[in-house]
Amino acid sequence: MTTVPTAPTLLPVLDAASCCEPIARAPLAADQADQLARLLKAIADPARLRLLSLVATQDDGEVCTCDATDVLGLAQPTVSHHFKVLVDAGLLTREKRGVWAYYALVPGALDALAGLLTTTTATTTGPR
Amino acid sequence: MTTVPTAPTLLPVLDAASCCEPIARAPLAADQADQLARLLKAIADPARLRLLSLVATQDDGEVCTCDATDVLGLAQPTVSHHFKVLVDAGLLTREKRGVWAYYALVPGALDALAGLLTTTTATTTGPR
DNA sequence: CCAACATATTGACACCTGTCGATGTCTGAT
DNA sequence: ATCAGACATCGACAGGTGTCAATATGTTGG
């Protein structure tokens, strides 16, 4: 099997991060490079990195827009925009409770993305 | 000034990738997020991802501009530009032999970068 | 129903970026 | 010395991106 050892419900993210094989495995085709680049562009921004880091370090694992606005020092629409980019990329989930919107990490999404960059055979063995 | 002694230092890369702690460790500060974002922007491009992948999968570990131009289907100045971005980011090294310029992976650079994205306490250096 | 609030969307703006043609620079060979 | 070839740099252009003010949407409480 290629991957997806246990993917019961979190498919969209893993799907996004499983766009292609690890970089060092085989030369990337044009379309694979496009997909991976789109994922990386989603996180290649200071504000979005701080948002990811903020969510990842929360005890309860979630952050609302209002909190993030204070921490980042950006206008509310800007924060909403960045959150949307991360959700669209499949890295965060959005849950609206009452008036507030809570964002949380999609489990395994960042790690899967990191796995595509590692040159050392990390997980799944690769018998060529 | 432009004399850049062929210092065999592998430091700049690791230095670049060690700009900050892993995302999930502590909330990123503004300047740390800037540095990490600059690194990620360097690889968040289809052409540069293909170049990295091309170099990483070569048996001898190096690729010259001419070869890359053919594979990517881009003009020679464009390929040179992308290589320069990757070298400046500390991900590739450039060695000129005769008329040709050979690019190779900086050992551990990509892996260090990937380590900053992983949420699970990975290997990497665990000081302090 | 209405007011207050949190969030999302829209529109506009300045800025950055990928691309290529033209040109410069350096090396190896005739 | 001169020429050809590989590569880097420059200048210019189109397209993408981050930011915010203004506005829209939707929810809670009175």
PDB file of C-alpha atoms (C1' of nucleotides) in Angstrom:
ATOM      1  CA  MET A   1       0.000   0.000   0.000  1.00  0.00           C
ATOM      2  CA  THR A   2       1.073   3.477  -0.570  1.00  0.00           C
ATOM      3  CA  THR A   3      -0.032   5.234   2.567  1.00  0.00           C
ATOM      4  CA  VAL A   4      -3.080   5.934   4.668  1.00  0.00           C
ATOM      5  CA  PRO A   5      -2.626   3.401   7.405  1.00  0.00           C
ATOM      6  CA  THR A   6      -5.577   4.620   9.429  1.00  0.00           C
ATOM      7  CA  ALA A   7      -7.589   7.381   7.872  1.00  0.00           C
ATOM      8  CA  PRO A   8     -11.114   7.061   9.137  1.00  0.00           C
ATOM      9  CA  THR A   9     -12.379  10.606   8.942  1.00  0.00           C
ATOM     10  CA  LEU A  10      -9.570  13.047   8.326  1.00  0.00           C
ATOM     11  CA  LEU A  11      -9.202  12.499   4.647  1.00  0.00           C
ATOM     12  CA  PRO A  12      -9.214  16.014   3.209  1.00  0.00           C
ATOM     13  CA  VAL A  13      -6.026  16.959   4.912  1.00  0.00           C
ATOM     14  CA  LEU A  14      -4.108  13.820   4.289  1.00  0.00           C
ATOM     15  CA  ASP A  15      -5.366  14.027   0.771  1.00  0.00           C
ATOM     16  CA  ALA A  16      -3.897  17.462   0.430  1.00  0.00           C
ATOM     17  CA  ALA A  17      -0.592  16.477   1.937  1.00  0.00           C
ATOM     18  CA  SER A  18      -0.450  13.222   0.017  1.00  0.00           C
ATOM     19  CA  CYS A  19      -0.408  14.988  -3.286  1.00  0.00           C
ATOM     20  CA  CYS A  20       2.880  13.402  -4.183  1.00  0.00           C
ATOM     21  CA  GLU A  21       5.768  11.324  -3.024  1.00  0.00           C
ATOM     22  CA  PRO A  22       8.592  12.730  -0.934  1.00  0.00           C
ATOM     23  CA  ILE A  23      10.799  15.108  -2.843  1.00  0.00           C
ATOM     24  CA  ALA A  24      13.845  12.920  -2.610  1.00  0.00           C
ATOM     25  CA  ARG A  25      12.067   9.816  -3.850  1.00  0.00           C
ATOM     26  CA  ALA A  26      11.617  10.656  -7.493  1.00  0.00           C
ATOM     27  CA  PRO A  27      11.757  13.788  -9.646  1.00  0.00           C
ATOM     28  CA  LEU A  28       8.548  15.744  -9.186  1.00  0.00           C
ATOM     29  CA  ALA A  29       6.259  16.066 -12.160  1.00  0.00           C
ATOM     30  CA  ALA A  30       4.882  19.458 -13.056  1.00  0.00           C
ATOM     31  CA  ASP A  31       1.399  18.892 -11.636  1.00  0.00           C
ATOM     32  CA  GLN A  32       2.721  17.343  -8.438  1.00  0.00           C
ATOM     33  CA  ALA A  33       5.026  20.294  -7.946  1.00  0.00           C
ATOM     34  CA  ASP A  34       2.092  22.638  -8.453  1.00  0.00           C
ATOM     35  CA  GLN A  35       0.055  20.957  -5.739  1.00  0.00           C
ATOM     36  CA  LEU A  36       2.884  20.803  -3.258  1.00  0.00           C
ATOM     37  CA  ALA A  37       3.798  24.414  -3.967  1.00  0.00           C
ATOM     38  CA  ARG A  38       0.230  25.497  -3.278  1.00  0.00           C
ATOM     39  CA  LEU A  39       0.358  23.754   0.085  1.00  0.00           C
ATOM     40  CA  LEU A  40       3.676  25.346   0.946  1.00  0.00           C
ATOM     41  CA  LYS A  41       2.521  28.771  -0.158  1.00  0.00           C
ATOM     42  CA  ALA A  42      -0.279  28.435   2.370  1.00  0.00           C
ATOM     43  CA  ILE A  43       2.206  28.268   5.220  1.00  0.00           C
ATOM     44  CA  ALA A  44       4.951  30.441   3.729  1.00  0.00           C
ATOM     45  CA  ASP A  45       3.664  33.599   5.363  1.00  0.00           C
ATOM     46  CA  PRO A  46       4.665  35.078   8.720  1.00  0.00           C
ATOM     47  CA  ALA A  47       1.104  35.747   9.853  1.00  0.00           C
ATOM     48  CA  ARG A  48      -0.091  32.268   8.950  1.00  0.00           C
ATOM     49  CA  LEU A  49       2.910  30.617  10.581  1.00  0.00           C
ATOM     50  CA  ARG A  50       2.126  32.493  13.756  1.00  0.00           C
ATOM     51  CA  LEU A  51      -1.499  31.417  13.538  1.00  0.00           C
ATOM     52  CA  LEU A  52      -0.503  27.793  13.105  1.00  0.00           C
ATOM     53  CA  SER A  53       1.929  28.060  15.978  1.00  0.00           C
ATOM     54  CA  LEU A  54      -0.679  29.726  18.136  1.00  0.00           C
ATOM     55  CA  VAL A  55      -3.223  26.985  17.498  1.00  0.00           C
ATOM     56  CA  ALA A  56      -0.653  24.236  17.927  1.00  0.00           C
ATOM     57  CA  THR A  57       0.448  25.471  21.322  1.00  0.00           C
ATOM     58  CA  GLN A  58      -2.986  25.988  22.846  1.00  0.00           C
ATOM     59  CA  ASP A  59      -3.907  23.633  25.641  1.00  0.00           C
ATOM     60  CA  ASP A  60      -7.401  23.096  24.333  1.00  0.00           C
ATOM     61  CA  GLY A  61      -6.089  23.024  20.775  1.00  0.00           C
ATOM     62  CA  GLU A  62      -8.243  25.821  19.450  1.00  0.00           C
ATOM     63  CA  VAL A  63      -8.135  29.562  18.918  1.00  0.00           C
ATOM     64  CA  CYS A  64     -10.829  32.056  18.003  1.00  0.00           C
ATOM     65  CA  THR A  65     -10.407  34.943  15.616  1.00  0.00           C
ATOM     66  CA  CYS A  66     -10.623  37.545  18.345  1.00  0.00           C
ATOM     67  CA  ASP A  67      -7.690  36.118  20.283  1.00  0.00           C
ATOM     68  CA  ALA A  68      -5.557  35.824  17.186  1.00  0.00           C
ATOM     69  CA  THR A  69      -6.284  39.401  16.221  1.00  0.00           C
ATOM     70  CA  ASP A  70      -4.837  40.638  19.485  1.00  0.00           C
ATOM     71  CA  VAL A  71      -1.749  38.450  19.345  1.00  0.00           C
ATOM     72  CA  LEU A  72      -0.823  39.181  15.745  1.00  0.00           C
ATOM     73  CA  GLY A  73      -1.645  42.865  15.815  1.00  0.00           C
ATOM     74  CA  LEU A  74      -3.455  42.667  12.498  1.00  0.00           C
ATOM     75  CA  ALA A  75      -6.902  43.871  11.525  1.00  0.00           C
ATOM     76  CA  GLN A  76      -9.768  41.442  11.948  1.00  0.00           C
ATOM     77  CA  PRO A  77     -10.464  40.965   8.229  1.00  0.00           C
ATOM     78  CA  THR A  78      -6.804  40.169   7.667  1.00  0.00           C
ATOM     79  CA  VAL A  79      -6.836  37.486  10.321  1.00  0.00           C
ATOM     80  CA  SER A  80     -10.017  36.002   8.901  1.00  0.00           C
ATOM     81  CA  HIS A  81      -8.387  35.944   5.497  1.00  0.00           C
ATOM     82  CA  HIS A  82      -5.325  34.071   6.754  1.00  0.00           C
ATOM     83  CA  PHE A  83      -7.461  31.576   8.647  1.00  0.00           C
ATOM     84  CA  LYS A  84      -9.417  30.912   5.498  1.00  0.00           C
ATOM     85  CA  VAL A  85      -6.262  30.210   3.534  1.00  0.00           C
ATOM     86  CA  LEU A  86      -5.153  27.676   6.125  1.00  0.00           C
ATOM     87  CA  VAL A  87      -8.560  26.007   6.222  1.00  0.00           C
ATOM     88  CA  ASP A  88      -8.721  25.837   2.433  1.00  0.00           C
ATOM     89  CA  ALA A  89      -5.282  24.250   2.420  1.00  0.00           C
ATOM     90  CA  GLY A  90      -6.574  21.535   4.739  1.00  0.00           C
ATOM     91  CA  LEU A  91      -4.349  22.442   7.650  1.00  0.00           C
ATOM     92  CA  LEU A  92      -6.968  23.848  10.013  1.00  0.00           C
ATOM     93  CA  THR A  93     -10.587  23.099  10.808  1.00  0.00           C
ATOM     94  CA  ARG A  94     -13.199  25.725  11.552  1.00  0.00           C
ATOM     95  CA  GLU A  95     -15.984  25.234  14.058  1.00  0.00           C
ATOM     96  CA  LYS A  96     -18.465  27.951  14.778  1.00  0.00           C
ATOM     97  CA  ARG A  97     -19.900  27.944  18.285  1.00  0.00           C
ATOM     98  CA  GLY A  98     -22.310  30.746  18.900  1.00  0.00           C
ATOM     99  CA  VAL A  99     -20.792  33.955  17.667  1.00  0.00           C
ATOM    100  CA  TRP A 100     -17.259  32.743  17.832  1.00  0.00           C
ATOM    101  CA  ALA A 101     -15.248  30.756  15.296  1.00  0.00           C
ATOM    102  CA  TYR A 102     -12.727  28.291  16.654  1.00  0.00           C
ATOM    103  CA  TYR A 103      -9.866  26.972  14.593  1.00  0.00           C
ATOM    104  CA  ALA A 104      -7.959  23.789  15.327  1.00  0.00           C
ATOM    105  CA  LEU A 105      -5.136  21.824  13.749  1.00  0.00           C
ATOM    106  CA  VAL A 106      -6.054  18.981  11.444  1.00  0.00           C
ATOM    107  CA  PRO A 107      -4.257  16.039  13.066  1.00  0.00           C
ATOM    108  CA  GLY A 108      -1.313  14.869  11.025  1.00  0.00           C
ATOM    109  CA  ALA A 109      -1.604  17.491   8.333  1.00  0.00           C
ATOM    110  CA  LEU A 110       1.534  19.424   9.166  1.00  0.00           C
ATOM    111  CA  ASP A 111       3.474  16.246   9.830  1.00  0.00           C
ATOM    112  CA  ALA A 112       2.441  14.794   6.497  1.00  0.00           C
ATOM    113  CA  LEU A 113       3.579  17.959   4.789  1.00  0.00           C
ATOM    114  CA  ALA A 114       6.892  17.828   6.629  1.00  0.00           C
ATOM    115  CA  GLY A 115       7.273  14.221   5.576  1.00  0.00           C
ATOM    116  CA  LEU A 116       7.261  15.238   1.937  1.00  0.00           C
ATOM    117  CA  LEU A 117      10.319  17.399   2.522  1.00  0.00           C
ATOM    118  CA  THR A 118      12.450  14.937   4.430  1.00  0.00           C
ATOM    119  CA  THR A 119      15.196  13.271   2.448  1.00  0.00           C
ATOM    120  CA  THR A 120      15.794  10.516   4.939  1.00  0.00           C
ATOM    121  CA  THR A 121      13.376   7.646   4.580  1.00  0.00           C
ATOM    122  CA  ALA A 122      11.169   8.616   7.452  1.00  0.00           C
ATOM    123  CA  THR A 123       8.164   6.352   7.620  1.00  0.00           C
ATOM    124  CA  THR A 124       6.822   3.855   5.158  1.00  0.00           C
ATOM    125  CA  THR A 125       9.639   1.834   3.731  1.00  0.00           C
ATOM    126  CA  GLY A 126      10.359   2.433   0.116  1.00  0.00           C
ATOM    127  CA  PRO A 127      11.441  -0.667  -1.768  1.00  0.00           C
ATOM    128  CA  ARG A 128      12.084   0.616  -5.203  1.00  0.00           C
TER     129      ARG A 128
ATOM    130  CA  MET B   1      34.054  41.730  -1.866  1.00  0.00           C
ATOM    131  CA  THR B   2      32.504  39.264  -4.180  1.00  0.00           C
ATOM    132  CA  THR B   3      35.365  36.960  -3.330  1.00  0.00           C
ATOM    133  CA  VAL B   4      33.404  34.626  -1.115  1.00  0.00           C
ATOM    134  CA  PRO B   5      36.150  32.209  -0.136  1.00  0.00           C
ATOM    135  CA  THR B   6      35.070  28.720  -0.950  1.00  0.00           C
ATOM    136  CA  ALA B   7      34.371  28.164   2.686  1.00  0.00           C
ATOM    137  CA  PRO B   8      33.301  24.573   3.180  1.00  0.00           C
ATOM    138  CA  THR B   9      31.021  25.775   5.906  1.00  0.00           C
ATOM    139  CA  LEU B  10      27.785  23.898   6.092  1.00  0.00           C
ATOM    140  CA  LEU B  11      26.659  26.259   8.747  1.00  0.00           C
ATOM    141  CA  PRO B  12      24.655  28.826   6.825  1.00  0.00           C
ATOM    142  CA  VAL B  13      22.078  26.258   5.975  1.00  0.00           C
ATOM    143  CA  LEU B  14      21.634  24.812   9.374  1.00  0.00           C
ATOM    144  CA  ASP B  15      21.719  28.308  10.667  1.00  0.00           C
ATOM    145  CA  ALA B  16      18.915  29.248   8.363  1.00  0.00           C
ATOM    146  CA  ALA B  17      16.852  26.240   9.297  1.00  0.00           C
ATOM    147  CA  SER B  18      17.536  26.702  12.959  1.00  0.00           C
ATOM    148  CA  CYS B  19      16.008  30.137  12.969  1.00  0.00           C
ATOM    149  CA  CYS B  20      13.469  29.113  15.527  1.00  0.00           C
ATOM    150  CA  GLU B  21      11.979  26.307  17.504  1.00  0.00           C
ATOM    151  CA  PRO B  22       9.444  23.898  16.046  1.00  0.00           C
ATOM    152  CA  ILE B  23       6.086  25.516  15.387  1.00  0.00           C
ATOM    153  CA  ALA B  24       4.280  23.405  17.946  1.00  0.00           C
ATOM    154  CA  ARG B  25       6.775  24.109  20.703  1.00  0.00           C
ATOM    155  CA  ALA B  26       5.933  27.713  21.489  1.00  0.00           C
ATOM    156  CA  PRO B  27       4.086  30.545  19.773  1.00  0.00           C
ATOM    157  CA  LEU B  28       6.294  32.046  17.088  1.00  0.00           C
ATOM    158  CA  ALA B  29       7.468  35.602  17.574  1.00  0.00           C
ATOM    159  CA  ALA B  30       7.158  38.036  14.711  1.00  0.00           C
ATOM    160  CA  ASP B  31      10.821  37.965  13.706  1.00  0.00           C
ATOM    161  CA  GLN B  32      11.045  34.183  13.931  1.00  0.00           C
ATOM    162  CA  ALA B  33       7.968  33.863  11.756  1.00  0.00           C
ATOM    163  CA  ASP B  34       9.565  36.203   9.235  1.00  0.00           C
ATOM    164  CA  GLN B  35      12.691  34.098   8.975  1.00  0.00           C
ATOM    165  CA  LEU B  36      10.834  30.810   8.703  1.00  0.00           C
ATOM    166  CA  ALA B  37       8.462  32.291   6.141  1.00  0.00           C
ATOM    167  CA  ARG B  38      11.389  33.418   4.013  1.00  0.00           C
ATOM    168  CA  LEU B  39      12.773  29.891   4.069  1.00  0.00           C
ATOM    169  CA  LEU B  40       9.429  28.395   3.132  1.00  0.00           C
ATOM    170  CA  LYS B  41       8.869  30.933   0.377  1.00  0.00           C
ATOM    171  CA  ALA B  42      12.117  29.726  -1.134  1.00  0.00           C
ATOM    172  CA  ILE B  43      10.671  26.262  -1.646  1.00  0.00           C
ATOM    173  CA  ALA B  44       7.032  27.221  -2.169  1.00  0.00           C
ATOM    174  CA  ASP B  45       7.359  27.349  -5.924  1.00  0.00           C
ATOM    175  CA  PRO B  46       6.749  24.581  -8.457  1.00  0.00           C
ATOM    176  CA  ALA B  47       9.941  25.194 -10.415  1.00  0.00           C
ATOM    177  CA  ARG B  48      12.121  25.265  -7.305  1.00  0.00           C
ATOM    178  CA  LEU B  49      10.489  22.157  -5.880  1.00  0.00           C
ATOM    179  CA  ARG B  50      11.250  20.357  -9.099  1.00  0.00           C
ATOM    180  CA  LEU B  51      14.837  21.578  -8.977  1.00  0.00           C
ATOM    181  CA  LEU B  52      15.227  20.348  -5.410  1.00  0.00           C
ATOM    182  CA  SER B  53      13.682  17.034  -6.328  1.00  0.00           C
ATOM    183  CA  LEU B  54      15.902  16.752  -9.371  1.00  0.00           C
ATOM    184  CA  VAL B  55      19.046  17.352  -7.370  1.00  0.00           C
ATOM    185  CA  ALA B  56      17.933  15.067  -4.553  1.00  0.00           C
ATOM    186  CA  THR B  57      17.328  12.141  -6.865  1.00  0.00           C
ATOM    187  CA  GLN B  58      20.552  12.326  -8.835  1.00  0.00           C
ATOM    188  CA  ASP B  59      22.957   9.501  -8.268  1.00  0.00           C
ATOM    189  CA  ASP B  60      25.961  11.786  -8.087  1.00  0.00           C
ATOM    190  CA  GLY B  61      23.928  14.306  -6.127  1.00  0.00           C
ATOM    191  CA  GLU B  62      24.421  17.210  -8.459  1.00  0.00           C
ATOM    192  CA  VAL B  63      22.792  18.882 -11.415  1.00  0.00           C
ATOM    193  CA  CYS B  64      23.990  21.533 -13.813  1.00  0.00           C
ATOM    194  CA  THR B  65      21.931  24.402 -15.140  1.00  0.00           C
ATOM    195  CA  CYS B  66      21.794  23.025 -18.640  1.00  0.00           C
ATOM    196  CA  ASP B  67      20.207  19.746 -17.561  1.00  0.00           C
ATOM    197  CA  ALA B  68      17.650  21.493 -15.398  1.00  0.00           C
ATOM    198  CA  THR B  69      16.699  23.805 -18.221  1.00  0.00           C
ATOM    199  CA  ASP B  70      15.752  20.861 -20.380  1.00  0.00           C
ATOM    200  CA  VAL B  71      13.790  19.064 -17.680  1.00  0.00           C
ATOM    201  CA  LEU B  72      11.791  22.041 -16.469  1.00  0.00           C
ATOM    202  CA  GLY B  73      11.154  23.535 -19.864  1.00  0.00           C
ATOM    203  CA  LEU B  74      12.032  27.015 -18.675  1.00  0.00           C
ATOM    204  CA  ALA B  75      14.375  29.578 -20.125  1.00  0.00           C
ATOM    205  CA  GLN B  76      17.953  29.514 -18.924  1.00  0.00           C
ATOM    206  CA  PRO B  77      17.793  32.837 -17.035  1.00  0.00           C
ATOM    207  CA  THR B  78      14.716  31.629 -15.198  1.00  0.00           C
ATOM    208  CA  VAL B  79      16.438  28.450 -14.074  1.00  0.00           C
ATOM    209  CA  SER B  80      19.481  30.407 -12.948  1.00  0.00           C
ATOM    210  CA  HIS B  81      17.193  32.678 -10.966  1.00  0.00           C
ATOM    211  CA  HIS B  82      15.531  29.777  -9.166  1.00  0.00           C
ATOM    212  CA  PHE B  83      18.853  28.140  -8.383  1.00  0.00           C
ATOM    213  CA  LYS B  84      20.064  31.386  -6.905  1.00  0.00           C
ATOM    214  CA  VAL B  85      17.028  31.612  -4.641  1.00  0.00           C
ATOM    215  CA  LEU B  86      17.662  28.097  -3.352  1.00  0.00           C
ATOM    216  CA  VAL B  87      21.360  28.780  -2.800  1.00  0.00           C
ATOM    217  CA  ASP B  88      20.627  32.037  -1.006  1.00  0.00           C
ATOM    218  CA  ALA B  89      18.168  30.195   1.215  1.00  0.00           C
ATOM    219  CA  GLY B  90      20.949  27.804   2.171  1.00  0.00           C
ATOM    220  CA  LEU B  91      19.346  24.743   0.661  1.00  0.00           C
ATOM    221  CA  LEU B  92      21.732  24.182  -2.249  1.00  0.00           C
ATOM    222  CA  THR B  93      25.423  24.646  -2.844  1.00  0.00           C
ATOM    223  CA  ARG B  94      26.918  25.890  -6.076  1.00  0.00           C
ATOM    224  CA  GLU B  95      30.199  24.642  -7.449  1.00  0.00           C
ATOM    225  CA  LYS B  96      31.567  25.883 -10.730  1.00  0.00           C
ATOM    226  CA  ARG B  97      33.714  23.403 -12.613  1.00  0.00           C
ATOM    227  CA  GLY B  98      34.951  24.710 -15.897  1.00  0.00           C
ATOM    228  CA  VAL B  99      32.072  26.253 -17.759  1.00  0.00           C
ATOM    229  CA  TRP B 100      29.418  24.370 -15.897  1.00  0.00           C
ATOM    230  CA  ALA B 101      27.768  25.149 -12.579  1.00  0.00           C
ATOM    231  CA  TYR B 102      26.794  22.183 -10.446  1.00  0.00           C
ATOM    232  CA  TYR B 103      24.239  22.408  -7.691  1.00  0.00           C
ATOM    233  CA  ALA B 104      23.938  19.976  -4.797  1.00  0.00           C
ATOM    234  CA  LEU B 105      21.810  19.593  -1.703  1.00  0.00           C
ATOM    235  CA  VAL B 106      23.127  20.990   1.552  1.00  0.00           C
ATOM    236  CA  PRO B 107      23.074  17.920   3.804  1.00  0.00           C
ATOM    237  CA  GLY B 108      20.397  18.157   6.443  1.00  0.00           C
ATOM    238  CA  ALA B 109      18.971  21.464   5.311  1.00  0.00           C
ATOM    239  CA  LEU B 110      15.654  20.186   4.036  1.00  0.00           C
ATOM    240  CA  ASP B 111      15.315  17.805   6.951  1.00  0.00           C
ATOM    241  CA  ALA B 112      15.950  20.576   9.439  1.00  0.00           C
ATOM    242  CA  LEU B 113      13.308  22.661   7.749  1.00  0.00           C
ATOM    243  CA  ALA B 114      10.863  19.780   7.857  1.00  0.00           C
ATOM    244  CA  GLY B 115      11.639  19.324  11.519  1.00  0.00           C
ATOM    245  CA  LEU B 116      10.372  22.796  12.253  1.00  0.00           C
ATOM    246  CA  LEU B 117       6.963  21.846  10.896  1.00  0.00           C
ATOM    247  CA  THR B 118       6.489  18.568  12.683  1.00  0.00           C
ATOM    248  CA  THR B 119       4.208  18.660  15.704  1.00  0.00           C
ATOM    249  CA  THR B 120       5.383  15.370  17.119  1.00  0.00           C
ATOM    250  CA  THR B 121       8.588  15.682  19.068  1.00  0.00           C
ATOM    251  CA  ALA B 122      10.862  14.529  16.316  1.00  0.00           C
ATOM    252  CA  THR B 123      14.576  13.935  16.397  1.00  0.00           C
ATOM    253  CA  THR B 124      16.474  17.120  15.651  1.00  0.00           C
ATOM    254  CA  THR B 125      18.640  18.643  18.266  1.00  0.00           C
ATOM    255  CA  GLY B 126      17.157  18.675  21.693  1.00  0.00           C
ATOM    256  CA  PRO B 127      19.257  21.143  23.656  1.00  0.00           C
ATOM    257  CA  ARG B 128      18.198  22.778  26.877  1.00  0.00           C
TER     258      ARG B 128
ATOM    259  C1'  DC C   1     -38.232  43.148  16.904  1.00  0.00           C
ATOM    260  C1'  DC C   2     -34.156  45.513  17.714  1.00  0.00           C
ATOM    261  C1'  DA C   3     -29.490  46.506  19.361  1.00  0.00           C
ATOM    262  C1'  DA C   4     -24.862  44.856  20.095  1.00  0.00           C
ATOM    263  C1'  DC C   5     -21.262  42.013  18.877  1.00  0.00           C
ATOM    264  C1'  DA C   6     -18.082  38.562  16.371  1.00  0.00           C
ATOM    265  C1'  DT C   7     -16.986  37.183  12.091  1.00  0.00           C
ATOM    266  C1'  DA C   8     -16.897  36.891   6.962  1.00  0.00           C
ATOM    267  C1'  DT C   9     -16.861  39.180   2.490  1.00  0.00           C
ATOM    268  C1'  DT C  10     -15.894  42.885  -0.811  1.00  0.00           C
ATOM    269  C1'  DG C  11     -13.179  46.345  -3.102  1.00  0.00           C
ATOM    270  C1'  DA C  12      -9.095  48.850  -3.597  1.00  0.00           C
ATOM    271  C1'  DC C  13      -4.359  49.660  -3.078  1.00  0.00           C
ATOM    272  C1'  DA C  14       0.742  48.970  -2.858  1.00  0.00           C
ATOM    273  C1'  DC C  15       4.063  45.527  -3.117  1.00  0.00           C
ATOM    274  C1'  DC C  16       6.272  41.355  -4.353  1.00  0.00           C
ATOM    275  C1'  DT C  17       7.342  37.584  -7.754  1.00  0.00           C
ATOM    276  C1'  DG C  18       7.934  34.520 -11.870  1.00  0.00           C
ATOM    277  C1'  DT C  19       9.045  34.884 -16.489  1.00  0.00           C
ATOM    278  C1'  DC C  20      11.722  36.024 -20.560  1.00  0.00           C
ATOM    279  C1'  DG C  21      14.751  38.686 -24.034  1.00  0.00           C
ATOM    280  C1'  DA C  22      18.908  41.138 -24.194  1.00  0.00           C
ATOM    281  C1'  DT C  23      23.335  41.645 -22.491  1.00  0.00           C
ATOM    282  C1'  DG C  24      27.533  40.861 -19.718  1.00  0.00           C
ATOM    283  C1'  DT C  25      31.162  37.623 -17.895  1.00  0.00           C
ATOM    284  C1'  DC C  26      34.105  33.924 -17.796  1.00  0.00           C
ATOM    285  C1'  DT C  27      36.122  29.498 -19.449  1.00  0.00           C
ATOM    286  C1'  DG C  28      38.055  26.280 -22.868  1.00  0.00           C
ATOM    287  C1'  DA C  29      39.457  25.456 -27.550  1.00  0.00           C
ATOM    288  C1'  DT C  30      41.035  26.772 -32.223  1.00  0.00           C
TER     289       DT C  30
ATOM    290  C1'  DA D   1      44.051  36.513 -29.938  1.00  0.00           C
ATOM    291  C1'  DT D   2      39.736  35.135 -31.264  1.00  0.00           C
ATOM    292  C1'  DC D   3      35.647  32.429 -31.049  1.00  0.00           C
ATOM    293  C1'  DA D   4      31.966  29.579 -29.130  1.00  0.00           C
ATOM    294  C1'  DG D   5      29.506  28.059 -25.337  1.00  0.00           C
ATOM    295  C1'  DA D   6      27.569  28.038 -20.416  1.00  0.00           C
ATOM    296  C1'  DC D   7      26.052  30.743 -17.035  1.00  0.00           C
ATOM    297  C1'  DA D   8      24.782  35.101 -14.468  1.00  0.00           C
ATOM    298  C1'  DT D   9      22.761  39.664 -14.361  1.00  0.00           C
ATOM    299  C1'  DC D  10      19.677  43.382 -15.911  1.00  0.00           C
ATOM    300  C1'  DG D  11      15.353  45.481 -17.306  1.00  0.00           C
ATOM    301  C1'  DA D  12      10.634  45.067 -18.108  1.00  0.00           C
ATOM    302  C1'  DC D  13       6.232  43.106 -17.941  1.00  0.00           C
ATOM    303  C1'  DA D  14       2.037  40.485 -16.225  1.00  0.00           C
ATOM    304  C1'  DG D  15       0.035  38.258 -12.474  1.00  0.00           C
ATOM    305  C1'  DG D  16      -0.349  37.214  -7.682  1.00  0.00           C
ATOM    306  C1'  DT D  17      -0.555  38.602  -2.594  1.00  0.00           C
ATOM    307  C1'  DG D  18      -1.049  40.957   1.994  1.00  0.00           C
ATOM    308  C1'  DT D  19      -3.319  44.612   4.025  1.00  0.00           C
ATOM    309  C1'  DC D  20      -7.126  47.440   5.568  1.00  0.00           C
ATOM    310  C1'  DA D  21     -11.690  50.282   5.510  1.00  0.00           C
ATOM    311  C1'  DA D  22     -16.284  49.584   4.530  1.00  0.00           C
ATOM    312  C1'  DT D  23     -19.956  46.591   4.356  1.00  0.00           C
ATOM    313  C1'  DA D  24     -22.636  42.320   4.843  1.00  0.00           C
ATOM    314  C1'  DT D  25     -24.056  38.217   7.526  1.00  0.00           C
ATOM    315  C1'  DG D  26     -25.480  35.890  11.420  1.00  0.00           C
ATOM    316  C1'  DT D  27     -26.092  35.181  16.475  1.00  0.00           C
ATOM    317  C1'  DT D  28     -27.134  36.484  21.318  1.00  0.00           C
ATOM    318  C1'  DG D  29     -29.665  39.139  24.632  1.00  0.00           C
ATOM    319  C1'  DG D  30     -33.160  42.433  25.977  1.00  0.00           C
TER     320       DG D  30
END
